[in-house]
Tab-separated table of C-alpha atoms and ligand atoms in Angstrom:
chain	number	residue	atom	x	y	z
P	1	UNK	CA	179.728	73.403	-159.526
P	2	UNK	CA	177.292	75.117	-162.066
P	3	UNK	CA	175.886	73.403	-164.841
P	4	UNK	CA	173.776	74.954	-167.840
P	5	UNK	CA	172.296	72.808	-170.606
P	6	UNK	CA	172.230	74.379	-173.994
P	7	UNK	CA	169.990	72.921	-176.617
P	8	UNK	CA	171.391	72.262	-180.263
P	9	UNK	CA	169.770	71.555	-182.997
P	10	UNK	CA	171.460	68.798	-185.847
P	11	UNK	CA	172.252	70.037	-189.293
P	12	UNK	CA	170.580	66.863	-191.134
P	13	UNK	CA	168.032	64.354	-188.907
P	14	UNK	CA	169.448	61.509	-186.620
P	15	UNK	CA	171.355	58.612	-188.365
P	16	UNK	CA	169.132	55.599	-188.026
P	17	UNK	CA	172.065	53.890	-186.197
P	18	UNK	CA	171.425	56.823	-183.581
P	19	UNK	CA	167.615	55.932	-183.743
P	20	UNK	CA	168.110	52.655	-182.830
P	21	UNK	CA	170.734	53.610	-179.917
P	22	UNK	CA	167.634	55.426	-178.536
P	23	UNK	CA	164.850	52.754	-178.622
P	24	UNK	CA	167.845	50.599	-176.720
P	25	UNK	CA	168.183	53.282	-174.678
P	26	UNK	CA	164.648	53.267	-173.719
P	27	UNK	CA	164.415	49.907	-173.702
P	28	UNK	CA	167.153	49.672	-171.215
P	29	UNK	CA	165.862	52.174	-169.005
P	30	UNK	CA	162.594	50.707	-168.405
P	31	UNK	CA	164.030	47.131	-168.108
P	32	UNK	CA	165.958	49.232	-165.217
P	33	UNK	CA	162.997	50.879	-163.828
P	34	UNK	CA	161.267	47.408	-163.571
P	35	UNK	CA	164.169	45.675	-162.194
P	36	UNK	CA	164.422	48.230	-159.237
P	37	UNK	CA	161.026	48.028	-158.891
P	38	UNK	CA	160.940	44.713	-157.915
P	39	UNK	CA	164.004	44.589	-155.836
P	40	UNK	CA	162.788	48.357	-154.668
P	41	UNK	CA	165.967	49.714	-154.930
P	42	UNK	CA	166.901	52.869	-156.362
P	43	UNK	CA	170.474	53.730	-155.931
P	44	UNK	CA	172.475	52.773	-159.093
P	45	UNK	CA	175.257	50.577	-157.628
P	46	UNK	CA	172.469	49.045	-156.044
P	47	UNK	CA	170.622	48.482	-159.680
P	48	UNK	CA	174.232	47.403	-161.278
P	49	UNK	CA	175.023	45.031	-158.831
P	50	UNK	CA	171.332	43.771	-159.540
P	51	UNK	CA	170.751	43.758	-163.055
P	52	UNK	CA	174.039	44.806	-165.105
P	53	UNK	CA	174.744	40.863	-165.838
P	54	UNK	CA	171.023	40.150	-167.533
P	55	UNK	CA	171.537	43.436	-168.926
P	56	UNK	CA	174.677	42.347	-170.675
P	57	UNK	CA	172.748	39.676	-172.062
P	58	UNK	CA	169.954	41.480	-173.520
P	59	UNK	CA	171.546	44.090	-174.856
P	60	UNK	CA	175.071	42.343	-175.832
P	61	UNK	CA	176.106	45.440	-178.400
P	62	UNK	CA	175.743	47.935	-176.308
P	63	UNK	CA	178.663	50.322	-175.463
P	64	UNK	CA	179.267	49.564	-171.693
P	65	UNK	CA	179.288	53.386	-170.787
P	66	UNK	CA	175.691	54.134	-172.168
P	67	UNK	CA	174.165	51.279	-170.231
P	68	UNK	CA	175.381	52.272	-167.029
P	69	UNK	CA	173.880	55.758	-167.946
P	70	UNK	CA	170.623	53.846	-168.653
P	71	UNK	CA	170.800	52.982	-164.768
P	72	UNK	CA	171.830	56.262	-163.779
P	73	UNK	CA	168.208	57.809	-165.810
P	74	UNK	CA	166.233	54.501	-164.267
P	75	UNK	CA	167.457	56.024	-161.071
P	76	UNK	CA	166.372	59.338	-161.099
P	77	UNK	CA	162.987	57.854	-162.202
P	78	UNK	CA	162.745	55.574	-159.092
P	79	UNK	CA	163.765	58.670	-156.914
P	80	UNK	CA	160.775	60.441	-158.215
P	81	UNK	CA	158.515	57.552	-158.078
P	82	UNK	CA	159.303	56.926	-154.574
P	83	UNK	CA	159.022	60.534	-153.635
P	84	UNK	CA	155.855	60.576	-155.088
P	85	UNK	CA	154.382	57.789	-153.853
P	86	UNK	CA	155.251	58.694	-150.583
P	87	UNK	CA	152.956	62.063	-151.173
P	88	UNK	CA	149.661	59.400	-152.545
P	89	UNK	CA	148.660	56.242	-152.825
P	90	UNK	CA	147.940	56.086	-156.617
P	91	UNK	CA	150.890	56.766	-158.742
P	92	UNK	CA	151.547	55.759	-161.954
P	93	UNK	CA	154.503	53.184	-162.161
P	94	UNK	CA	157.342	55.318	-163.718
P	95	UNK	CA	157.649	54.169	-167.633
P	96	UNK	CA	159.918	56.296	-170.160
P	97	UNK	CA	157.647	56.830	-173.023
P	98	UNK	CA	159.584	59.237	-175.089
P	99	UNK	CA	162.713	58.480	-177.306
P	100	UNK	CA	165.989	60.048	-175.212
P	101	UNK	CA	169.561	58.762	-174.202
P	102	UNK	CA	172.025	60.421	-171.846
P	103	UNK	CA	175.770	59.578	-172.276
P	104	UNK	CA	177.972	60.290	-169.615
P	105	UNK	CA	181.074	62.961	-170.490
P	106	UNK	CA	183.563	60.848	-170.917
P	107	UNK	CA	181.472	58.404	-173.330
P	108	UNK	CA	181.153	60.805	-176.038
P	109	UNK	CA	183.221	63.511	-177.813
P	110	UNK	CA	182.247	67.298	-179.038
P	111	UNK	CA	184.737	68.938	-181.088
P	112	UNK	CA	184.425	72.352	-179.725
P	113	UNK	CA	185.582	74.303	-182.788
P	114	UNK	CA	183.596	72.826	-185.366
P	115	UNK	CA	180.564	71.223	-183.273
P	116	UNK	CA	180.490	67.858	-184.338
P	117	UNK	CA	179.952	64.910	-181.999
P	118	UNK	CA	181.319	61.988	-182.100
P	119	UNK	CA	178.833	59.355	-179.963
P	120	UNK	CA	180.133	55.635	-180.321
P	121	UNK	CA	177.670	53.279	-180.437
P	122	UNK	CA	179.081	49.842	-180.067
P	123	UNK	CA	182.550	48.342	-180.562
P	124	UNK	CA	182.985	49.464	-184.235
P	125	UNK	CA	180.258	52.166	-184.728
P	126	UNK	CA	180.057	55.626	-184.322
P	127	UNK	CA	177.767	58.241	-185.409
P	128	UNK	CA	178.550	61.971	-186.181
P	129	UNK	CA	176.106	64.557	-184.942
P	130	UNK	CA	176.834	67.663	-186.750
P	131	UNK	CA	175.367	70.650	-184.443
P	132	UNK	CA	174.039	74.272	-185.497
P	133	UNK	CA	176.490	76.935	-183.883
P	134	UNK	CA	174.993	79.867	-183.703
P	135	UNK	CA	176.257	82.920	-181.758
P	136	UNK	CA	174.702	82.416	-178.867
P	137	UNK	CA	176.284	78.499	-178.877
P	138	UNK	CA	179.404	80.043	-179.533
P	139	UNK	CA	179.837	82.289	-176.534
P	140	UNK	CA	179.515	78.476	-174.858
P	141	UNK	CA	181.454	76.656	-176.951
P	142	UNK	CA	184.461	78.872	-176.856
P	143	UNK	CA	184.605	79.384	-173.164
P	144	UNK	CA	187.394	77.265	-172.287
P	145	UNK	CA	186.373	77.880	-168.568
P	146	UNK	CA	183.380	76.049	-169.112
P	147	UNK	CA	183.646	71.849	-169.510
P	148	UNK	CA	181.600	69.700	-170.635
P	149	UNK	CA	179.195	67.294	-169.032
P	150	UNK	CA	176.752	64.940	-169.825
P	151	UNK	CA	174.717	65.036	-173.421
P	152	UNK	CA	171.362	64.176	-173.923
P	153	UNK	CA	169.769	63.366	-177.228
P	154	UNK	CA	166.565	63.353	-178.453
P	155	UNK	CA	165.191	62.630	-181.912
P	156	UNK	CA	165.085	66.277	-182.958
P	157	UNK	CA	168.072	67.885	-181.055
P	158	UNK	CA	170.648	67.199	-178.333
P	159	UNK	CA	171.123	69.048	-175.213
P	160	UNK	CA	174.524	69.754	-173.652
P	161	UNK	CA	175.368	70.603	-170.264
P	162	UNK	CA	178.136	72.845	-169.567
P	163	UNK	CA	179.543	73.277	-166.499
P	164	UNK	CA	182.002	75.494	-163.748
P	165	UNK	CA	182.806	76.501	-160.814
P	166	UNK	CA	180.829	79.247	-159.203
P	167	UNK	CA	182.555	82.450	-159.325
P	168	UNK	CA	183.265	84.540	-156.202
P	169	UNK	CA	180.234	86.817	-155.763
P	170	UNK	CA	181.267	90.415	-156.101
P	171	UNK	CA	181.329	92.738	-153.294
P	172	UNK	CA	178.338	95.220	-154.001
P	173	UNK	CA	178.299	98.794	-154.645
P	174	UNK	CA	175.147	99.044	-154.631
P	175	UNK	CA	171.328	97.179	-154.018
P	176	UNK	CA	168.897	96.216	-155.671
P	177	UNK	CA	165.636	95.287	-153.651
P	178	UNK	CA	162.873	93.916	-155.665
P	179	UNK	CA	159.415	92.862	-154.160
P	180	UNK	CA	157.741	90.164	-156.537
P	181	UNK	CA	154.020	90.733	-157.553
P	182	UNK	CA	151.918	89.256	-159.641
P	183	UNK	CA	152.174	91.315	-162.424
P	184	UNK	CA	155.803	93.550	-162.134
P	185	UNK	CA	159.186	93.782	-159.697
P	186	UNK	CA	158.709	96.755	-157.866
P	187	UNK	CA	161.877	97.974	-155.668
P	188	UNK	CA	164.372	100.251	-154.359
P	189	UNK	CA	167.727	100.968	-156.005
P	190	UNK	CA	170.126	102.342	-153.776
P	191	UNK	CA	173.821	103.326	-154.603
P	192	UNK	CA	175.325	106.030	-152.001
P	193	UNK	CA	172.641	108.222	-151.077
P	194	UNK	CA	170.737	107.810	-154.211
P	195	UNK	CA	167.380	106.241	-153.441
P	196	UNK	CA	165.643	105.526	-156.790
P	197	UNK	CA	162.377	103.271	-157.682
P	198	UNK	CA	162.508	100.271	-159.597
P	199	UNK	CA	159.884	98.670	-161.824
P	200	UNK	CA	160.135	95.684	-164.007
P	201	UNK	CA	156.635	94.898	-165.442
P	202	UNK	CA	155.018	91.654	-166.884
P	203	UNK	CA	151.494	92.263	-167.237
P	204	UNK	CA	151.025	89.450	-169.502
P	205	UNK	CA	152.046	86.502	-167.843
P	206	UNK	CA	149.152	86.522	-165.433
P	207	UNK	CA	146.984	87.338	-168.968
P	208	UNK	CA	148.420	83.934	-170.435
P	209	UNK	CA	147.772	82.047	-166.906
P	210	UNK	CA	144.473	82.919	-167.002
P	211	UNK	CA	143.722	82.200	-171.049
P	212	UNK	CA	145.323	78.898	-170.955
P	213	UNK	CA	143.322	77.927	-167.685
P	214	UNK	CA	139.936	79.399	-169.518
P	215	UNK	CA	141.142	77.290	-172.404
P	216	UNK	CA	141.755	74.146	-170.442
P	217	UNK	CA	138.631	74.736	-168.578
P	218	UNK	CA	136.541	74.762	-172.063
P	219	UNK	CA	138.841	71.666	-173.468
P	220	UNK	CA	137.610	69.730	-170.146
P	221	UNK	CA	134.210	70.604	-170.813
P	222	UNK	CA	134.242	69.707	-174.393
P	223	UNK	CA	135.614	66.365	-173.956
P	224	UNK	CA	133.802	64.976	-170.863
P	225	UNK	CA	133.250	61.844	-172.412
P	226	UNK	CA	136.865	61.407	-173.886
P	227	UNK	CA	139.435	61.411	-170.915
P	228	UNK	CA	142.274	60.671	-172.834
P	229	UNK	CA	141.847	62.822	-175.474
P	230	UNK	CA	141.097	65.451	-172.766
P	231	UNK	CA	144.135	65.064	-170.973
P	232	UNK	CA	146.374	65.016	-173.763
P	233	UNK	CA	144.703	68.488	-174.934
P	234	UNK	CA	145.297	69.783	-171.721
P	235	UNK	CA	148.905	68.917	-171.351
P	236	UNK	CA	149.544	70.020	-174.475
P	237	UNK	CA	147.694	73.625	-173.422
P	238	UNK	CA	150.216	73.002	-170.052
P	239	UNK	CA	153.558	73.066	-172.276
P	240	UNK	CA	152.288	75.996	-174.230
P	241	UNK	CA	151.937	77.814	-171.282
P	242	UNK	CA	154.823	76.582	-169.906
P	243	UNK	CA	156.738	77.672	-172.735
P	244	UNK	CA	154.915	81.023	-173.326
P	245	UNK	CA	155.592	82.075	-169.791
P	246	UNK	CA	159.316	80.730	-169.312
P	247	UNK	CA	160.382	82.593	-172.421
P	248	UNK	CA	159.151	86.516	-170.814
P	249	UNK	CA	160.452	84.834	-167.073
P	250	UNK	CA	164.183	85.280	-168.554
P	251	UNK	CA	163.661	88.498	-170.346
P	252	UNK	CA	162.574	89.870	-167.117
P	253	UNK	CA	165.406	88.345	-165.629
P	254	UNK	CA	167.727	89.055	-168.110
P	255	UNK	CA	167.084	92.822	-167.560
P	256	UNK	CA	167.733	92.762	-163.599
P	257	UNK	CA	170.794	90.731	-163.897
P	258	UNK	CA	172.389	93.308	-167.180
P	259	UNK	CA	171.534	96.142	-164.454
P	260	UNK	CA	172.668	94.838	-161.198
P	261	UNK	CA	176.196	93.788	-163.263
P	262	UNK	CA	176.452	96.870	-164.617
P	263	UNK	CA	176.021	98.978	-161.475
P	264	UNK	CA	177.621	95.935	-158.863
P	265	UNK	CA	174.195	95.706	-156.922
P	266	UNK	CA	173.264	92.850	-154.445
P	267	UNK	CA	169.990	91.912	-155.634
P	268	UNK	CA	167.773	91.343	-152.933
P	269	UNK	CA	164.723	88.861	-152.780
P	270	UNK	CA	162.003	87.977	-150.699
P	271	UNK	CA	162.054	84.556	-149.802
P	272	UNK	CA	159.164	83.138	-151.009
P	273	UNK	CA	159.629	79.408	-149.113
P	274	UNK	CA	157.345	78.117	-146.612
P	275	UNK	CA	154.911	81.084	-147.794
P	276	UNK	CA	151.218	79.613	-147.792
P	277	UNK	CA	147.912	81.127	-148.584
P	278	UNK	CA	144.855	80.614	-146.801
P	279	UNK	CA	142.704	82.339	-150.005
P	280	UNK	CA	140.049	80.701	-151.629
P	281	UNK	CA	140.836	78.076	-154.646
P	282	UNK	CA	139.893	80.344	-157.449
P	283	UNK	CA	142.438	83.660	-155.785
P	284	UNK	CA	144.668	80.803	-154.838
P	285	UNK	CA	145.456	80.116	-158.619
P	286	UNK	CA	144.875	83.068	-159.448
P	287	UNK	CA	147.379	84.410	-157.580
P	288	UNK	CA	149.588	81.316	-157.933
P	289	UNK	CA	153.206	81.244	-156.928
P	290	UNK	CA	154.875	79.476	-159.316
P	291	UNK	CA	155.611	81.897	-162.028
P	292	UNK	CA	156.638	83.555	-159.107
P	293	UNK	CA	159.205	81.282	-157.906
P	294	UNK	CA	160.280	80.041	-160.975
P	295	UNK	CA	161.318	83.931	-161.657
P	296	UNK	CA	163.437	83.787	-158.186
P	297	UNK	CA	164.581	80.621	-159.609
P	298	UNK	CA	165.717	82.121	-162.933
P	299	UNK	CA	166.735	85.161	-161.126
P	300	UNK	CA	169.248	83.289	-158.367
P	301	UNK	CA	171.053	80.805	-160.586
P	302	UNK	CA	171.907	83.120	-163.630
P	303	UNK	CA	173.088	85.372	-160.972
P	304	UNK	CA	175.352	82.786	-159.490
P	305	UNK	CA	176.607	82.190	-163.261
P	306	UNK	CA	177.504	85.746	-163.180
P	307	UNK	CA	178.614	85.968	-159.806
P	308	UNK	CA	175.934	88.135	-158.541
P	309	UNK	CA	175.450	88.481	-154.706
P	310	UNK	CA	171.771	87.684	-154.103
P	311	UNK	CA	170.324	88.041	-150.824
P	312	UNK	CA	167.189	86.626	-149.460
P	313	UNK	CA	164.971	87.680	-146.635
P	314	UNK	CA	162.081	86.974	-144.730
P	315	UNK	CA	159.386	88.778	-146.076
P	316	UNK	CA	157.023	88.778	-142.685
P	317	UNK	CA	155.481	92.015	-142.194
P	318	UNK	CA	157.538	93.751	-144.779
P	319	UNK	CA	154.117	95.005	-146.521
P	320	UNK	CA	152.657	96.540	-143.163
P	321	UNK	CA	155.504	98.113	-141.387
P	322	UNK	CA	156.696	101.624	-142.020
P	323	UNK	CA	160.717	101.992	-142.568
P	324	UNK	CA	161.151	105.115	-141.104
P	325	UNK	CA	159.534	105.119	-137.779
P	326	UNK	CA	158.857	101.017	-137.232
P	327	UNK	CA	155.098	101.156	-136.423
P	328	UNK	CA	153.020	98.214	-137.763
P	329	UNK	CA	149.586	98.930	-140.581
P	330	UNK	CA	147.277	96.832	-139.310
P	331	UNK	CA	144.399	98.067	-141.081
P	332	UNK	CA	143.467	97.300	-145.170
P	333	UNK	CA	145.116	99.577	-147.443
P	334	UNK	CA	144.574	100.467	-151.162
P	335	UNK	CA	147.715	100.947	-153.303
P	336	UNK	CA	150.107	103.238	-151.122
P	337	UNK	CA	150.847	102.458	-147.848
P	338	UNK	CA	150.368	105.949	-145.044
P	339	UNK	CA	152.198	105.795	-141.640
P	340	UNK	CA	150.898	108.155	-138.760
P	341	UNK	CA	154.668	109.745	-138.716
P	342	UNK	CA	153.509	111.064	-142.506
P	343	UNK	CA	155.820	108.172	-144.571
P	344	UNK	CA	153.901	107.693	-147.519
P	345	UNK	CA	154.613	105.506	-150.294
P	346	UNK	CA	153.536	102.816	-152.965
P	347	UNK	CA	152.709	99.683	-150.825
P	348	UNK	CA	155.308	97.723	-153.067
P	349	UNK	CA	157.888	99.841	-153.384
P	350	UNK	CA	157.551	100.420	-149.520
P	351	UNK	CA	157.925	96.727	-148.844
P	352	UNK	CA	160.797	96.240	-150.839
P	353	UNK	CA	162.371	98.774	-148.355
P	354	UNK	CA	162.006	96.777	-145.980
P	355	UNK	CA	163.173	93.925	-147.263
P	356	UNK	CA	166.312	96.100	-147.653
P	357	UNK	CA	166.354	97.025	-144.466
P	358	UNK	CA	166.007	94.077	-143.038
P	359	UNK	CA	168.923	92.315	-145.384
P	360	UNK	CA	171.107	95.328	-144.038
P	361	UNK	CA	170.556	94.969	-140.383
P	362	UNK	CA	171.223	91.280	-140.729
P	363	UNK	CA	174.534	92.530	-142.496
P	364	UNK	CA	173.846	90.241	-145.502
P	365	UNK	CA	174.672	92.747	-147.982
P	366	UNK	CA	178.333	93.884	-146.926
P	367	UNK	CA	178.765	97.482	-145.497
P	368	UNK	CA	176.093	99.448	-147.376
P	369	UNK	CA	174.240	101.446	-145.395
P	370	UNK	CA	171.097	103.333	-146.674
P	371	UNK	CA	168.951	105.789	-145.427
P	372	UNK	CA	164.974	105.318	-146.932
P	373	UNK	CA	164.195	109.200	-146.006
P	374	UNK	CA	166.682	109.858	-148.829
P	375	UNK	CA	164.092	108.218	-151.306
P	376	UNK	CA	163.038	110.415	-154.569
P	377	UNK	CA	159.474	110.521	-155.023
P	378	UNK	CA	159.915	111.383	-158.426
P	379	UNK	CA	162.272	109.546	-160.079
P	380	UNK	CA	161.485	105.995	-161.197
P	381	UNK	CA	163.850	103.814	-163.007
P	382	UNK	CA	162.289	101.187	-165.606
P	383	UNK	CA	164.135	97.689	-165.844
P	384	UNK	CA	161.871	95.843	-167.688
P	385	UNK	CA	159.159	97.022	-169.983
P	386	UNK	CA	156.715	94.657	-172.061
P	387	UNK	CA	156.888	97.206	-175.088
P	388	UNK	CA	160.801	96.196	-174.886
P	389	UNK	CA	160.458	92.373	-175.064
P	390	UNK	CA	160.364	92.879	-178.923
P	391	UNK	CA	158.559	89.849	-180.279
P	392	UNK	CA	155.081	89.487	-178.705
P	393	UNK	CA	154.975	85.444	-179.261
P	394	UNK	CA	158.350	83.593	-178.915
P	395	UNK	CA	159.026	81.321	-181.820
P	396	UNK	CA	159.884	77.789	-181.322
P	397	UNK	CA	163.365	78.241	-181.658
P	398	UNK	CA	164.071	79.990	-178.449
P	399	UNK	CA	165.366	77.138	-176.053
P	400	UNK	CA	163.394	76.426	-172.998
P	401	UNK	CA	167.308	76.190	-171.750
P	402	UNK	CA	167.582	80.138	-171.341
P	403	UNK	CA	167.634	83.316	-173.788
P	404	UNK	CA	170.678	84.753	-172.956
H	501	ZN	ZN1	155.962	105.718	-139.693
């Protein structure tokens, strides 16, 4: 099962009856949290069967469905808590600070045509959250092959999960092998005996990494004598960032998901798991995975959406071995990788061969077969070019949910 949230945002602000249902909300959460706490339990039958009678009590209004939804959020709190604490010694005892409720899917109702919800509150009370539809909601709402699943609001909009069944990956036509970088996609596209380069570039996301972490750097230096203040600067530099980068993440993605659908490629991906540096602190962030990953991420799961066949392989070696005649570069080399056999080629490109290759041989992506001698040195095929990611700066109204 596949599940997107989609953010909406409300015609006209919450009711106050729908404020209140979120400080009860909150309230009941951390009552849960501190209950499991105590009995260290996390499961949620576990925390019913604990705490749902005093719960009753305190919160006597409350429609039954939303408070076991309370212990269901408690839970996934405790989960992390315990996970975390597991990790350290010192870790903050889980509290929800800001305003939010979840309700369950069958404890509210959205009227798919005209996007109102209907969210009861107690016996006797509902409110009506009228939601913006814009296009892009449409193509959700009107998908009767999507459901619905849980909704989660928050004082300035409401986020709603839809949800299906994965769709039968296609069989592919063609590849698409993509080595990740720091600052582009470089690859192979291969359909018949058409061997093309790929390039999908994102110069600026390592530009913003290393702004924000001047920035934060600065902030940390201004305010050594104010930790709190410091910290909340900091995080609030974090989300920007956070935001900044996720936003050109998807357009990249967006690009090598509208190509691979178009030409039925199997996208293939270096797996990045389990891969470690041993660099020095500064290269290590520097050169830090996680916009990296979090691009696979974005990648994988829109591509199961779509029911795009993604591969991933063991990138070992795949920068230092030649794909024609097998030997292994030990030495340094600059930007193109040289074999003694004569293979030349860009050291990126090159490796994404070889992830190719080694995706093939493992049979991973159905009967293609490809030949890398057939590769054209000249031709190179752009997927994804800054100049094309129209705005420079995202506003705030492009959801953190995905820019479809
Ligand atoms: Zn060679």
């Amino acid at each position: 099962m596949l599940v997107k949230g989609v953010v909406f945002y409300q015609e006209s602000d919450l009711p106050s009856e729908g404020k209140f249902l979120l400080e009860d909300f909150r309230l009941a959460v951390n009552n849960a949290i501190r209950a499991g706490l105590q009995a260290r339990v996390t499961s949620r039958n576990a925390l019913s069967r604990l705490a749902y009678k005093d719960f009753r009590e305190q919160h006597p209004r409350m429609y039954a469905q939303h408070l076991v939804s309370a212990f269901e959020v408690a839970c996934g709190n405790l989960k992390n808590h315990r996970k975390r604490s597991r990790k350290c010694v010192t870790v903050r005892i889980p509290f929800v600070k800001r305003l939010m409720m979840k309700a369950e899917n069958q404890a509210y109702k959205l009227d798919r045509r005209s996007g109102i919800i209907d969210l009861p509150i107690r016996a006797g009370c509902h409110v009506e959250l009228r939601l913006i539809v814009s296009q892009y909601h449409r193509k959700y709402l009107d998908d009767m092959a999507l459901s619905l699943g849980s909704l989660t609001v928050l004082p300035d909009r409401v986020i709603v999960t839809f949800r299906k069944d994965a769709p039968k990956p296609f069989v592919p036509e063609s590849a698409l092998s993509l080595d990740t970088n720091e600052r582009s996609l470089d690859g192979v596209f291969v359909e018949g005996d058409v061997v093309k380069a790929v390039k999908a570039e994102f110069p600026d996301i390592a530009i913003i990494q290393q702004r924000h972490h001047d920035r934060r750097r600065r902030l940390q230096k201004k305010k050594t004598n104010d930790r709190r203040t410091s910290r909340n600067l900091c995080r609030r530099e974090g989300t920007r960032e956070h935001r900044r980068i996720d936003y050109r993440l998807h357009q990249v993605a967006d690009s090598v998901l509208k190509f691979a659908e178009e030409r039925k490629s199997a996208i293939v991906l270096e797996d990045l798991k389990g891969i470690k540096s041993k660099r020095s602190k500064e290269l290590n962030r520097r050169l830090s995975m996680w916009p990296r990953r979090k691009l696979h991420q974005i990648i994988e799961y829109k591509a199961q959406w779509k029911g795009i066949p993604v591969v991933k392989v063991d990138p070992r070696n795949s920068s230092r071995t030649c794909p024609i005649c097998g030997r292994m570069q030990y030495s340094r080399m600059g930007t193109e990788f040289a074999c003694e056999c004569g293979w030349h080629l860009d050291r990126h490109i090159n490796a994404s061969i070889n992830l190719l290759q080694t995706a093939i041989s493992k049979g991973m992506a159905g009967g293609l077969r490809f030949n890398p001698g057939a590769f054209q040195h000249d031709a190179m095929m752009t997927l994804y070019a800054p100049s094309r990611g129209a705005r420079s700066e995202p506003n705030g109204t492009s959801g953190i949910v995905g820019v479809t």
